[in-house]
PDB file of C-alpha atoms and ligand atoms in Angstrom:
ATOM      1  CA  MET A   1       2.612 -58.691  10.284  1.00 45.00           C
ATOM      2  CA  ASN A   2      -0.436 -60.013  10.308  1.00 58.00           C
ATOM      3  CA  GLN A   3      -1.707 -62.054  13.547  1.00 77.00           C
ATOM      4  CA  LEU A   4      -4.480 -63.602  13.631  1.00 92.00           C
ATOM      5  CA  LEU A   5      -7.409 -62.883  15.887  1.00 96.00           C
ATOM      6  CA  PRO A   6      -8.093 -66.375  18.261  1.00 95.00           C
ATOM      7  CA  TRP A   7     -11.945 -66.244  17.506  1.00 97.00           C
ATOM      8  CA  HIS A   8     -10.981 -66.254  14.022  1.00 97.00           C
ATOM      9  CA  THR A   9      -8.995 -69.083  13.735  1.00 96.00           C
ATOM     10  CA  GLU A  10     -11.735 -71.416  12.063  1.00 96.00           C
ATOM     11  CA  VAL A  11     -13.187 -68.569   9.575  1.00 97.00           C
ATOM     12  CA  TYR A  12      -9.386 -67.747   8.087  1.00 97.00           C
ATOM     13  CA  ALA A  13      -8.671 -71.546   7.488  1.00 97.00           C
ATOM     14  CA  SER A  14     -11.946 -72.052   5.234  1.00 97.00           C
ATOM     15  CA  LEU A  15     -11.077 -68.696   3.510  1.00 97.00           C
ATOM     16  CA  LEU A  16      -7.330 -70.029   2.889  1.00 97.00           C
ATOM     17  CA  THR A  17      -8.913 -72.982   1.632  1.00 97.00           C
ATOM     18  CA  ARG A  18     -11.345 -72.080  -0.749  1.00 96.00           C
ATOM     19  CA  PHE A  19      -8.339 -69.568  -1.843  1.00 95.00           C
ATOM     20  CA  THR A  20      -5.539 -72.091  -2.639  1.00 94.00           C
ATOM     21  CA  ASP A  21      -8.580 -74.157  -4.182  1.00 95.00           C
ATOM     22  CA  GLY A  22      -9.734 -71.544  -6.598  1.00 93.00           C
ATOM     23  CA  THR A  23     -12.066 -71.341  -5.191  1.00 95.00           C
ATOM     24  CA  LEU A  24     -13.255 -68.309  -3.482  1.00 95.00           C
ATOM     25  CA  PRO A  25     -16.119 -66.142  -4.774  1.00 95.00           C
ATOM     26  CA  HIS A  26     -14.036 -62.836  -6.217  1.00 94.00           C
ATOM     27  CA  ALA A  27     -16.617 -60.064  -4.179  1.00 96.00           C
ATOM     28  CA  LEU A  28     -16.707 -60.931  -0.164  1.00 97.00           C
ATOM     29  CA  LEU A  29     -18.461 -59.163   2.734  1.00 98.00           C
ATOM     30  CA  PHE A  30     -17.423 -59.337   5.785  1.00 98.00           C
ATOM     31  CA  ASN A  31     -19.560 -58.527   8.309  1.00 96.00           C
ATOM     32  CA  GLY A  32     -20.364 -57.948  11.976  1.00 96.00           C
ATOM     33  CA  PRO A  33     -20.309 -55.516  14.449  1.00 94.00           C
ATOM     34  CA  PRO A  34     -18.284 -52.592  15.022  1.00 92.00           C
ATOM     35  CA  GLY A  35     -14.440 -54.150  17.923  1.00 94.00           C
ATOM     36  CA  ILE A  36     -14.473 -57.575  16.545  1.00 97.00           C
ATOM     37  CA  GLY A  37     -11.308 -57.599  14.230  1.00 96.00           C
ATOM     38  CA  LYS A  38     -12.811 -57.961  10.678  1.00 97.00           C
ATOM     39  CA  HIS A  39     -10.508 -55.651   9.417  1.00 95.00           C
ATOM     40  CA  ARG A  40      -7.841 -57.063  11.220  1.00 95.00           C
ATOM     41  CA  LEU A  41      -9.352 -60.506   9.226  1.00 97.00           C
ATOM     42  CA  ALA A  42      -9.499 -59.331   6.098  1.00 97.00           C
ATOM     43  CA  GLU A  43      -5.850 -57.586   6.216  1.00 95.00           C
ATOM     44  CA  ALA A  44      -4.569 -60.995   7.644  1.00 96.00           C
ATOM     45  CA  LEU A  45      -6.172 -62.489   4.207  1.00 96.00           C
ATOM     46  CA  ALA A  46      -4.974 -59.808   1.823  1.00 96.00           C
ATOM     47  CA  THR A  47      -1.850 -60.486   3.103  1.00 95.00           C
ATOM     48  CA  ARG A  48      -1.429 -63.981   2.897  1.00 96.00           C
ATOM     49  CA  MET A  49      -2.766 -63.456  -1.013  1.00 96.00           C
ATOM     50  CA  LEU A  50       0.058 -61.500  -1.992  1.00 96.00           C
ATOM     51  CA  CYS A  51       2.730 -62.925   0.197  1.00 95.00           C
ATOM     52  CA  GLN A  52       5.425 -64.301  -2.106  1.00 94.00           C
ATOM     53  CA  SER A  53       6.445 -67.445   0.697  1.00 95.00           C
ATOM     54  CA  PRO A  54       3.279 -67.809   3.420  1.00 95.00           C
ATOM     55  CA  GLU A  55       4.139 -69.878   6.447  1.00 93.00           C
ATOM     56  CA  ALA A  56       2.560 -73.219   6.933  1.00 91.00           C
ATOM     57  CA  SER A  57       0.391 -72.005   9.393  1.00 90.00           C
ATOM     58  CA  GLY A  58      -1.367 -69.892   6.527  1.00 93.00           C
ATOM     59  CA  LEU A  59      -0.487 -66.590   7.608  1.00 94.00           C
ATOM     60  CA  ALA A  60       2.074 -64.455   5.451  1.00 95.00           C
ATOM     61  CA  CYS A  61       5.916 -64.917   6.204  1.00 94.00           C
ATOM     62  CA  GLY A  62       5.657 -60.956   7.367  1.00 92.00           C
ATOM     63  CA  GLN A  63       9.559 -60.791   5.856  1.00 93.00           C
ATOM     64  CA  CYS A  64       9.788 -61.159   1.933  1.00 94.00           C
ATOM     65  CA  HIS A  65       9.348 -58.096  -0.335  1.00 94.00           C
ATOM     66  CA  ALA A  66       5.382 -58.383  -1.216  1.00 94.00           C
ATOM     67  CA  CYS A  67       4.696 -58.383   2.766  1.00 93.00           C
ATOM     68  CA  GLN A  68       7.587 -55.333   3.017  1.00 93.00           C
ATOM     69  CA  LEU A  69       5.584 -53.245   0.581  1.00 92.00           C
ATOM     70  CA  MET A  70       1.973 -54.110   2.081  1.00 91.00           C
ATOM     71  CA  ALA A  71       2.817 -53.101   5.620  1.00 89.00           C
ATOM     72  CA  ALA A  72       4.336 -49.825   4.233  1.00 88.00           C
ATOM     73  CA  ALA A  73       1.300 -49.780   2.580  1.00 88.00           C
ATOM     74  CA  THR A  74       3.257 -49.411  -1.329  1.00 91.00           C
ATOM     75  CA  HIS A  75       2.065 -52.336  -2.345  1.00 93.00           C
ATOM     76  CA  PRO A  76       0.845 -51.900  -6.214  1.00 93.00           C
ATOM     77  CA  ASP A  77      -1.620 -54.790  -5.984  1.00 95.00           C
ATOM     78  CA  LEU A  78      -3.508 -54.099  -3.001  1.00 95.00           C
ATOM     79  CA  PHE A  79      -5.391 -51.012  -2.601  1.00 95.00           C
ATOM     80  CA  ARG A  80      -7.220 -49.693   0.308  1.00 95.00           C
ATOM     81  CA  LEU A  81     -10.362 -47.760  -0.377  1.00 95.00           C
ATOM     82  CA  HIS A  82     -11.212 -45.648   3.053  1.00 92.00           C
ATOM     83  CA  PRO A  83     -12.807 -41.938   3.132  1.00 89.00           C
ATOM     84  CA  GLU A  84      -9.656 -39.687   2.495  1.00 85.00           C
ATOM     85  CA  GLU A  85      -9.024 -36.783   5.061  1.00 73.00           C
ATOM     86  CA  SER A  86     -11.581 -34.738   6.309  1.00 72.00           C
ATOM     87  CA  SER A  87     -14.294 -36.762   3.943  1.00 77.00           C
ATOM     88  CA  LYS A  88     -16.373 -39.756   6.203  1.00 80.00           C
ATOM     89  CA  LEU A  89     -17.597 -41.120   2.491  1.00 88.00           C
ATOM     90  CA  ILE A  90     -15.616 -42.954  -0.463  1.00 92.00           C
ATOM     91  CA  ARG A  91     -15.913 -41.219  -3.096  1.00 92.00           C
ATOM     92  CA  ILE A  92     -16.884 -41.999  -7.224  1.00 93.00           C
ATOM     93  CA  ASP A  93     -13.417 -40.690  -7.837  1.00 94.00           C
ATOM     94  CA  GLN A  94     -11.443 -43.270  -6.006  1.00 95.00           C
ATOM     95  CA  ILE A  95     -13.834 -45.275  -6.991  1.00 96.00           C
ATOM     96  CA  ARG A  96     -12.841 -44.673 -11.297  1.00 95.00           C
ATOM     97  CA  GLN A  97      -9.002 -44.501  -9.870  1.00 94.00           C
ATOM     98  CA  LEU A  98      -9.556 -47.936  -8.552  1.00 95.00           C
ATOM     99  CA  ILE A  99     -11.057 -49.628 -12.124  1.00 94.00           C
ATOM    100  CA  GLU A 100      -8.469 -47.556 -13.840  1.00 93.00           C
ATOM    101  CA  ASN A 101      -5.598 -49.165 -11.918  1.00 92.00           C
ATOM    102  CA  LEU A 102      -7.563 -52.451 -12.199  1.00 92.00           C
ATOM    103  CA  SER A 103      -7.582 -52.776 -15.808  1.00 89.00           C
ATOM    104  CA  LEU A 104      -3.634 -52.296 -16.099  1.00 87.00           C
ATOM    105  CA  SER A 105      -2.647 -56.095 -15.192  1.00 80.00           C
ATOM    106  CA  ALA A 106      -1.129 -57.039 -11.879  1.00 78.00           C
ATOM    107  CA  HIS A 107       2.769 -56.422 -11.708  1.00 80.00           C
ATOM    108  CA  TYR A 108       3.393 -59.116  -9.659  1.00 79.00           C
ATOM    109  CA  GLY A 109       2.113 -61.461 -11.795  1.00 75.00           C
ATOM    110  CA  GLY A 110      -0.166 -62.555  -8.941  1.00 87.00           C
ATOM    111  CA  TYR A 111      -3.441 -61.380  -7.565  1.00 92.00           C
ATOM    112  CA  ARG A 112      -4.855 -58.194  -6.886  1.00 95.00           C
ATOM    113  CA  VAL A 113      -6.654 -57.457  -3.742  1.00 96.00           C
ATOM    114  CA  VAL A 114      -9.109 -54.356  -2.960  1.00 97.00           C
ATOM    115  CA  LEU A 115     -10.142 -53.836   0.546  1.00 97.00           C
ATOM    116  CA  ILE A 116     -13.057 -51.075   1.100  1.00 97.00           C
ATOM    117  CA  GLN A 117     -13.278 -50.794   4.759  1.00 94.00           C
ATOM    118  CA  PRO A 118     -16.308 -49.162   6.130  1.00 93.00           C
ATOM    119  CA  ALA A 119     -17.785 -50.125   2.784  1.00 95.00           C
ATOM    120  CA  GLU A 120     -21.340 -48.613   4.143  1.00 92.00           C
ATOM    121  CA  VAL A 121     -19.553 -44.839   3.362  1.00 91.00           C
ATOM    122  CA  MET A 122     -19.950 -45.467  -0.145  1.00 92.00           C
ATOM    123  CA  ASN A 123     -21.623 -42.578  -1.524  1.00 88.00           C
ATOM    124  CA  SER A 124     -24.728 -44.021  -4.188  1.00 89.00           C
ATOM    125  CA  ALA A 125     -22.848 -42.623  -7.060  1.00 93.00           C
ATOM    126  CA  ALA A 126     -18.918 -44.448  -6.180  1.00 94.00           C
ATOM    127  CA  ALA A 127     -21.660 -47.862  -5.172  1.00 94.00           C
ATOM    128  CA  ASN A 128     -23.064 -47.746  -8.384  1.00 94.00           C
ATOM    129  CA  SER A 129     -19.644 -47.355 -10.227  1.00 94.00           C
ATOM    130  CA  LEU A 130     -18.384 -49.983  -8.394  1.00 96.00           C
ATOM    131  CA  LEU A 131     -21.067 -52.231  -9.117  1.00 94.00           C
ATOM    132  CA  LYS A 132     -19.950 -53.104 -12.837  1.00 89.00           C
ATOM    133  CA  THR A 133     -16.785 -53.643 -11.381  1.00 92.00           C
ATOM    134  CA  LEU A 134     -18.155 -56.737  -9.238  1.00 93.00           C
ATOM    135  CA  GLU A 135     -20.744 -57.847 -11.898  1.00 89.00           C
ATOM    136  CA  GLU A 136     -17.429 -58.284 -14.724  1.00 86.00           C
ATOM    137  CA  PRO A 137     -14.596 -58.839 -12.276  1.00 85.00           C
ATOM    138  CA  PRO A 138     -10.928 -58.841 -13.783  1.00 90.00           C
ATOM    139  CA  SER A 139      -9.760 -62.110 -13.450  1.00 89.00           C
ATOM    140  CA  ASN A 140      -7.448 -63.291 -10.987  1.00 92.00           C
ATOM    141  CA  THR A 141      -8.722 -60.156  -8.318  1.00 95.00           C
ATOM    142  CA  VAL A 142     -10.400 -59.883  -4.859  1.00 96.00           C
ATOM    143  CA  ILE A 143     -12.923 -57.675  -3.721  1.00 97.00           C
ATOM    144  CA  ILE A 144     -13.400 -57.085   0.382  1.00 98.00           C
ATOM    145  CA  LEU A 145     -15.801 -55.253   1.573  1.00 98.00           C
ATOM    146  CA  VAL A 146     -15.997 -54.492   5.056  1.00 97.00           C
ATOM    147  CA  SER A 147     -18.928 -53.032   6.781  1.00 96.00           C
ATOM    148  CA  ALA A 148     -20.260 -53.295   9.940  1.00 93.00           C
ATOM    149  CA  GLN A 149     -23.919 -52.082   9.224  1.00 90.00           C
ATOM    150  CA  PRO A 150     -24.335 -53.999   5.590  1.00 93.00           C
ATOM    151  CA  ALA A 151     -27.867 -52.569   5.913  1.00 91.00           C
ATOM    152  CA  LEU A 152     -26.591 -49.771   4.284  1.00 90.00           C
ATOM    153  CA  LEU A 153     -25.168 -50.872   1.454  1.00 93.00           C
ATOM    154  CA  PRO A 154     -27.744 -50.582  -1.812  1.00 94.00           C
ATOM    155  CA  ALA A 155     -28.720 -54.287  -2.492  1.00 95.00           C
ATOM    156  CA  THR A 156     -27.324 -54.753  -5.802  1.00 94.00           C
ATOM    157  CA  ILE A 157     -23.850 -54.668  -3.922  1.00 95.00           C
ATOM    158  CA  ARG A 158     -25.057 -56.988  -1.485  1.00 95.00           C
ATOM    159  CA  SER A 159     -26.013 -59.646  -3.318  1.00 95.00           C
ATOM    160  CA  ARG A 160     -23.233 -59.688  -5.430  1.00 95.00           C
ATOM    161  CA  CYS A 161     -20.788 -60.902  -2.878  1.00 96.00           C
ATOM    162  CA  GLN A 162     -20.095 -63.839  -0.741  1.00 96.00           C
ATOM    163  CA  GLN A 163     -20.870 -62.658   2.773  1.00 96.00           C
ATOM    164  CA  VAL A 164     -18.522 -63.682   5.249  1.00 97.00           C
ATOM    165  CA  ARG A 165     -20.882 -63.215   8.674  1.00 97.00           C
ATOM    166  CA  LEU A 166     -18.774 -62.195  11.432  1.00 97.00           C
ATOM    167  CA  ALA A 167     -19.839 -62.750  14.873  1.00 96.00           C
ATOM    168  CA  VAL A 168     -19.105 -61.214  18.448  1.00 97.00           C
ATOM    169  CA  PRO A 169     -16.728 -64.315  19.483  1.00 97.00           C
ATOM    170  CA  PRO A 170     -17.788 -66.713  22.526  1.00 96.00           C
ATOM    171  CA  GLN A 171     -17.625 -64.633  26.050  1.00 93.00           C
ATOM    172  CA  ALA A 172     -14.294 -66.469  27.675  1.00 95.00           C
ATOM    173  CA  ALA A 173     -12.475 -66.304  24.445  1.00 95.00           C
ATOM    174  CA  ALA A 174     -12.747 -62.557  24.538  1.00 96.00           C
ATOM    175  CA  ARG A 175     -12.081 -62.259  27.986  1.00 94.00           C
ATOM    176  CA  ASN A 176      -8.440 -64.423  27.390  1.00 94.00           C
ATOM    177  CA  TRP A 177      -7.638 -61.988  24.678  1.00 95.00           C
ATOM    178  CA  LEU A 178      -8.935 -58.779  26.571  1.00 94.00           C
ATOM    179  CA  GLN A 179      -6.529 -59.842  29.404  1.00 92.00           C
ATOM    180  CA  GLN A 180      -3.845 -60.582  28.013  1.00 90.00           C
ATOM    181  CA  GLN A 181      -3.977 -56.778  25.745  1.00 87.00           C
ATOM    182  CA  MET A 182      -4.638 -55.241  29.657  1.00 83.00           C
ATOM    183  CA  PRO A 183      -1.165 -53.668  30.675  1.00 71.00           C
ATOM    184  CA  THR A 184      -2.649 -53.717  34.170  1.00 72.00           C
ATOM    185  CA  GLU A 185      -5.633 -55.898  35.709  1.00 69.00           C
ATOM    186  CA  GLY A 186      -8.672 -54.480  34.355  1.00 71.00           C
ATOM    187  CA  ASP A 187     -12.547 -55.258  34.806  1.00 85.00           C
ATOM    188  CA  VAL A 188     -12.740 -56.993  31.364  1.00 90.00           C
ATOM    189  CA  ASP A 189     -16.295 -58.308  32.004  1.00 89.00           C
ATOM    190  CA  HIS A 190     -16.850 -54.409  32.488  1.00 87.00           C
ATOM    191  CA  LEU A 191     -14.863 -53.825  29.717  1.00 90.00           C
ATOM    192  CA  LEU A 192     -16.454 -56.078  27.429  1.00 92.00           C
ATOM    193  CA  ALA A 193     -20.083 -55.909  29.008  1.00 89.00           C
ATOM    194  CA  LEU A 194     -19.429 -51.606  27.834  1.00 88.00           C
ATOM    195  CA  SER A 195     -18.236 -52.959  24.369  1.00 90.00           C
ATOM    196  CA  TYR A 196     -21.520 -55.213  23.667  1.00 90.00           C
ATOM    197  CA  GLY A 197     -18.859 -58.282  24.159  1.00 94.00           C
ATOM    198  CA  ALA A 198     -17.087 -56.599  20.906  1.00 96.00           C
ATOM    199  CA  PRO A 199     -13.402 -57.756  22.365  1.00 96.00           C
ATOM    200  CA  LEU A 200     -11.293 -54.536  20.147  1.00 94.00           C
ATOM    201  CA  ALA A 201     -13.580 -52.133  21.142  1.00 92.00           C
ATOM    202  CA  ALA A 202     -13.278 -53.277  24.898  1.00 92.00           C
ATOM    203  CA  CYS A 203      -9.519 -52.538  24.774  1.00 90.00           C
ATOM    204  CA  ALA A 204      -9.532 -49.456  22.966  1.00 86.00           C
ATOM    205  CA  LEU A 205     -11.350 -48.360  25.589  1.00 85.00           C
ATOM    206  CA  ALA A 206      -9.096 -49.280  28.413  1.00 84.00           C
ATOM    207  CA  GLN A 207      -6.873 -47.976  26.547  1.00 77.00           C
ATOM    208  CA  ALA A 208      -8.175 -44.693  26.173  1.00 71.00           C
ATOM    209  CA  GLU A 209      -9.112 -41.519  28.416  1.00 76.00           C
ATOM    210  CA  THR A 210     -12.813 -42.637  27.343  1.00 80.00           C
ATOM    211  CA  LEU A 211     -13.943 -44.367  30.546  1.00 82.00           C
ATOM    212  CA  PRO A 212     -13.604 -41.150  32.813  1.00 85.00           C
ATOM    213  CA  GLN A 213     -15.293 -39.242  30.314  1.00 86.00           C
ATOM    214  CA  ARG A 214     -18.155 -41.571  30.270  1.00 88.00           C
ATOM    215  CA  GLN A 215     -18.117 -41.023  34.212  1.00 89.00           C
ATOM    216  CA  GLN A 216     -19.065 -36.837  33.146  1.00 91.00           C
ATOM    217  CA  MET A 217     -21.498 -37.603  30.644  1.00 93.00           C
ATOM    218  CA  ILE A 218     -23.266 -39.747  32.858  1.00 94.00           C
ATOM    219  CA  ALA A 219     -23.501 -37.295  35.429  1.00 94.00           C
ATOM    220  CA  ASP A 220     -24.026 -34.516  32.261  1.00 95.00           C
ATOM    221  CA  TRP A 221     -26.898 -36.907  31.195  1.00 95.00           C
ATOM    222  CA  GLN A 222     -28.758 -37.063  35.058  1.00 94.00           C
ATOM    223  CA  GLY A 223     -28.428 -33.088  35.630  1.00 94.00           C
ATOM    224  CA  LEU A 224     -30.214 -33.001  32.274  1.00 94.00           C
ATOM    225  CA  ALA A 225     -32.691 -35.111  33.616  1.00 93.00           C
ATOM    226  CA  SER A 226     -33.206 -32.585  36.982  1.00 91.00           C
ATOM    227  CA  GLY A 227     -32.727 -29.604  34.149  1.00 91.00           C
ATOM    228  CA  GLN A 228     -29.134 -28.755  34.803  1.00 93.00           C
ATOM    229  CA  GLY A 229     -26.737 -28.138  32.115  1.00 92.00           C
ATOM    230  CA  ASP A 230     -27.172 -26.574  28.833  1.00 94.00           C
ATOM    231  CA  PRO A 231     -28.160 -29.710  25.864  1.00 94.00           C
ATOM    232  CA  VAL A 232     -26.881 -27.373  23.290  1.00 93.00           C
ATOM    233  CA  LYS A 233     -23.625 -26.743  24.893  1.00 94.00           C
ATOM    234  CA  LEU A 234     -22.866 -30.263  26.164  1.00 93.00           C
ATOM    235  CA  ALA A 235     -23.573 -31.744  22.714  1.00 93.00           C
ATOM    236  CA  ALA A 236     -20.915 -29.698  21.269  1.00 92.00           C
ATOM    237  CA  ASN A 237     -18.277 -30.866  24.065  1.00 90.00           C
ATOM    238  CA  TRP A 238     -19.595 -34.747  23.374  1.00 89.00           C
ATOM    239  CA  ALA A 239     -19.511 -34.090  19.892  1.00 86.00           C
ATOM    240  CA  LYS A 240     -16.030 -32.800  19.936  1.00 84.00           C
ATOM    241  CA  PRO A 241     -13.760 -35.597  19.617  1.00 73.00           C
ATOM    242  CA  ASP A 242     -15.835 -37.996  18.394  1.00 77.00           C
ATOM    243  CA  ALA A 243     -19.824 -38.109  17.934  1.00 77.00           C
ATOM    244  CA  GLN A 244     -20.160 -41.778  17.764  1.00 81.00           C
ATOM    245  CA  MET A 245     -18.650 -42.919  20.852  1.00 84.00           C
ATOM    246  CA  PRO A 246     -21.518 -40.639  22.780  1.00 90.00           C
ATOM    247  CA  LEU A 247     -24.356 -41.853  20.812  1.00 91.00           C
ATOM    248  CA  GLU A 248     -23.308 -45.355  21.887  1.00 89.00           C
ATOM    249  CA  TRP A 249     -23.376 -44.923  25.157  1.00 91.00           C
ATOM    250  CA  ILE A 250     -26.486 -43.044  25.269  1.00 95.00           C
ATOM    251  CA  TYR A 251     -28.320 -45.750  23.157  1.00 94.00           C
ATOM    252  CA  GLY A 252     -26.113 -48.251  26.029  1.00 93.00           C
ATOM    253  CA  TRP A 253     -27.716 -45.835  28.338  1.00 95.00           C
ATOM    254  CA  LEU A 254     -31.171 -45.878  27.322  1.00 96.00           C
ATOM    255  CA  SER A 255     -31.379 -49.455  26.101  1.00 94.00           C
ATOM    256  CA  ASP A 256     -30.752 -50.424  30.458  1.00 94.00           C
ATOM    257  CA  MET A 257     -33.433 -47.486  31.265  1.00 95.00           C
ATOM    258  CA  ILE A 258     -35.584 -49.653  29.180  1.00 94.00           C
ATOM    259  CA  ARG A 259     -34.746 -52.577  30.680  1.00 93.00           C
ATOM    260  CA  LEU A 260     -35.117 -51.531  34.033  1.00 92.00           C
ATOM    261  CA  ARG A 261     -38.356 -49.803  33.747  1.00 88.00           C
ATOM    262  CA  ALA A 262     -39.947 -52.768  32.605  1.00 85.00           C
ATOM    263  CA  SER A 263     -38.220 -55.038  35.137  1.00 82.00           C
ATOM    264  CA  PHE A 264     -36.379 -57.252  31.842  1.00 77.00           C
ATOM    265  CA  SER A 265     -33.916 -59.693  34.272  1.00 69.00           C
ATOM    266  CA  ALA A 266     -31.419 -59.602  31.481  1.00 74.00           C
ATOM    267  CA  ARG A 267     -27.696 -57.915  32.005  1.00 80.00           C
ATOM    268  CA  LEU A 268     -27.187 -54.895  31.868  1.00 87.00           C
ATOM    269  CA  ILE A 269     -24.604 -52.967  29.933  1.00 87.00           C
ATOM    270  CA  ASN A 270     -24.011 -49.890  33.048  1.00 90.00           C
ATOM    271  CA  PRO A 271     -24.113 -52.549  35.231  1.00 86.00           C
ATOM    272  CA  ASP A 272     -21.518 -49.946  36.825  1.00 87.00           C
ATOM    273  CA  ALA A 273     -24.837 -47.070  36.972  1.00 91.00           C
ATOM    274  CA  ARG A 274     -27.245 -49.333  37.943  1.00 91.00           C
ATOM    275  CA  ALA A 275     -28.655 -47.164  40.741  1.00 92.00           C
ATOM    276  CA  ALA A 276     -28.496 -44.033  38.380  1.00 93.00           C
ATOM    277  CA  LEU A 277     -30.112 -45.138  35.291  1.00 94.00           C
ATOM    278  CA  GLN A 278     -32.935 -46.479  37.715  1.00 93.00           C
ATOM    279  CA  LYS A 279     -33.482 -43.782  39.251  1.00 93.00           C
ATOM    280  CA  LEU A 280     -33.526 -41.755  35.651  1.00 94.00           C
ATOM    281  CA  ALA A 281     -36.081 -44.456  34.417  1.00 93.00           C
ATOM    282  CA  ASP A 282     -38.042 -44.511  37.236  1.00 91.00           C
ATOM    283  CA  GLY A 283     -41.324 -41.929  36.455  1.00 86.00           C
ATOM    284  CA  LEU A 284     -40.618 -41.947  33.114  1.00 92.00           C
ATOM    285  CA  ASP A 285     -43.012 -43.908  30.593  1.00 92.00           C
ATOM    286  CA  LEU A 286     -41.567 -46.352  28.497  1.00 92.00           C
ATOM    287  CA  LYS A 287     -42.924 -45.331  25.028  1.00 93.00           C
ATOM    288  CA  ARG A 288     -41.232 -42.439  24.853  1.00 94.00           C
ATOM    289  CA  LEU A 289     -38.167 -44.308  26.107  1.00 94.00           C
ATOM    290  CA  TYR A 290     -38.709 -46.483  23.372  1.00 95.00           C
ATOM    291  CA  ASP A 291     -38.697 -43.471  21.126  1.00 96.00           C
ATOM    292  CA  LEU A 292     -35.831 -42.120  21.349  1.00 96.00           C
ATOM    293  CA  LEU A 293     -33.996 -45.250  21.481  1.00 96.00           C
ATOM    294  CA  GLY A 294     -35.430 -45.354  17.770  1.00 95.00           C
ATOM    295  CA  ARG A 295     -34.153 -41.778  17.700  1.00 94.00           C
ATOM    296  CA  VAL A 296     -30.327 -42.570  18.849  1.00 94.00           C
ATOM    297  CA  GLU A 297     -30.873 -45.868  16.054  1.00 91.00           C
ATOM    298  CA  ASP A 298     -31.437 -43.645  13.056  1.00 90.00           C
ATOM    299  CA  ALA A 299     -28.629 -41.246  14.513  1.00 89.00           C
ATOM    300  CA  ILE A 300     -25.728 -43.854  14.680  1.00 86.00           C
ATOM    301  CA  ARG A 301     -26.884 -44.886  11.373  1.00 81.00           C
ATOM    302  CA  LEU A 302     -26.505 -41.320   9.837  1.00 80.00           C
ATOM    303  CA  GLN A 303     -23.554 -40.237  11.660  1.00 75.00           C
ATOM    304  CA  GLN A 304     -22.187 -42.265   9.231  1.00 67.00           C
ATOM    305  CA  SER A 305     -22.721 -40.401   6.273  1.00 66.00           C
ATOM    306  CA  ALA A 306     -22.260 -37.144   5.524  1.00 58.00           C
ATOM    307  CA  VAL A 307     -24.700 -35.781   8.288  1.00 68.00           C
ATOM    308  CA  ASN A 308     -23.501 -33.197  11.036  1.00 80.00           C
ATOM    309  CA  SER A 309     -23.438 -35.003  14.266  1.00 80.00           C
ATOM    310  CA  GLN A 310     -23.427 -32.450  16.659  1.00 85.00           C
ATOM    311  CA  THR A 311     -27.013 -31.434  15.643  1.00 88.00           C
ATOM    312  CA  LEU A 312     -28.227 -35.234  15.750  1.00 89.00           C
ATOM    313  CA  LEU A 313     -26.662 -35.702  19.257  1.00 90.00           C
ATOM    314  CA  GLU A 314     -27.736 -32.092  20.133  1.00 91.00           C
ATOM    315  CA  GLY A 315     -31.375 -33.313  19.048  1.00 92.00           C
ATOM    316  CA  ILE A 316     -31.534 -36.041  21.306  1.00 93.00           C
ATOM    317  CA  LEU A 317     -29.966 -34.548  23.739  1.00 94.00           C
ATOM    318  CA  LEU A 318     -33.066 -31.534  23.666  1.00 93.00           C
ATOM    319  CA  GLN A 319     -35.579 -34.673  23.023  1.00 94.00           C
ATOM    320  CA  TRP A 320     -34.317 -36.319  26.854  1.00 94.00           C
ATOM    321  CA  CYS A 321     -34.148 -32.818  28.953  1.00 92.00           C
ATOM    322  CA  HIS A 322     -37.726 -32.822  27.481  1.00 90.00           C
ATOM    323  CA  LEU A 323     -39.036 -36.390  28.369  1.00 91.00           C
ATOM    324  CA  PRO A 324     -42.500 -35.907  30.763  1.00 88.00           C
ATOM    325  CA  ARG A 325     -41.108 -36.981  34.263  1.00 86.00           C
ATOM    326  CA  SER A 326     -44.198 -37.698  37.457  1.00 80.00           C
ATOM    327  CA  HIS A 327     -41.974 -36.735  39.570  1.00 62.00           C
TER     328      HIS A 327
HETATM  329 ZN1  LIG B 401       5.266 -62.844   2.420  1.00 94.89          ZN
END
């Protein structure tokens, strides 16, 4: 069953009150940075809406027939839309299928809930097709869009949804939660810093082989600056498991290099790599660092779509190799 993340208790309670009052808008857009549990909140709410005997706590019971069907992903009144295998996009045929299903009445006579995540990967035909449903929603239907990049959604879609803004939790709440998830003592502050304060992202970092990979990548990144290593080969290696992660690392390194170069006193994202990043930042032109950071931002945005992530990464590593260095 869906455990509520502690920092979502309040927003959940307010959404639930509106649901039970019958004042919940039919289209919601949960937006906020990645790794804070937006999807879990949406699932908890969806499950509660369809549960046949919700608990007094406000959560779904996890036991009833509906809850069991939802856990098995076979509840006929819960529609989860996400990119299908091997595709990065939510396509128009998925939306058409949804619309067709919504034209029938609810199987269990109650609500129907649609979860679209990540919503920004709907291609424009899919988004246009959904628009009509958002304008004239079927009764007793709640559509929840979940997005870490709502700016990529058409304004027409955004304007038809009630926005629910979800932020990175306060540091104390994030630390407490993360500490409880850790199998062993770990440096939760370091993990949170690397994840921009997003607890679920930090938790994933702690569990994967990601930290040693990052160490190696920082070493490779330093190597490139001194003319060692092949940026094209590195891009291919780095992009292999997942191109999002390397792009986010690079974003963090560059941001820290800018802070160090400009002598900002702000906290670093990569305090453990301070010496290496300081060395790299010295002798680089601040404006060129900002340019490269902008390019990485674009790449992070673009790689959500069908663009070849490896090519994006390659371009960034090549630009990094060729930055003029004064020593
Ligand atoms: Zn239930």
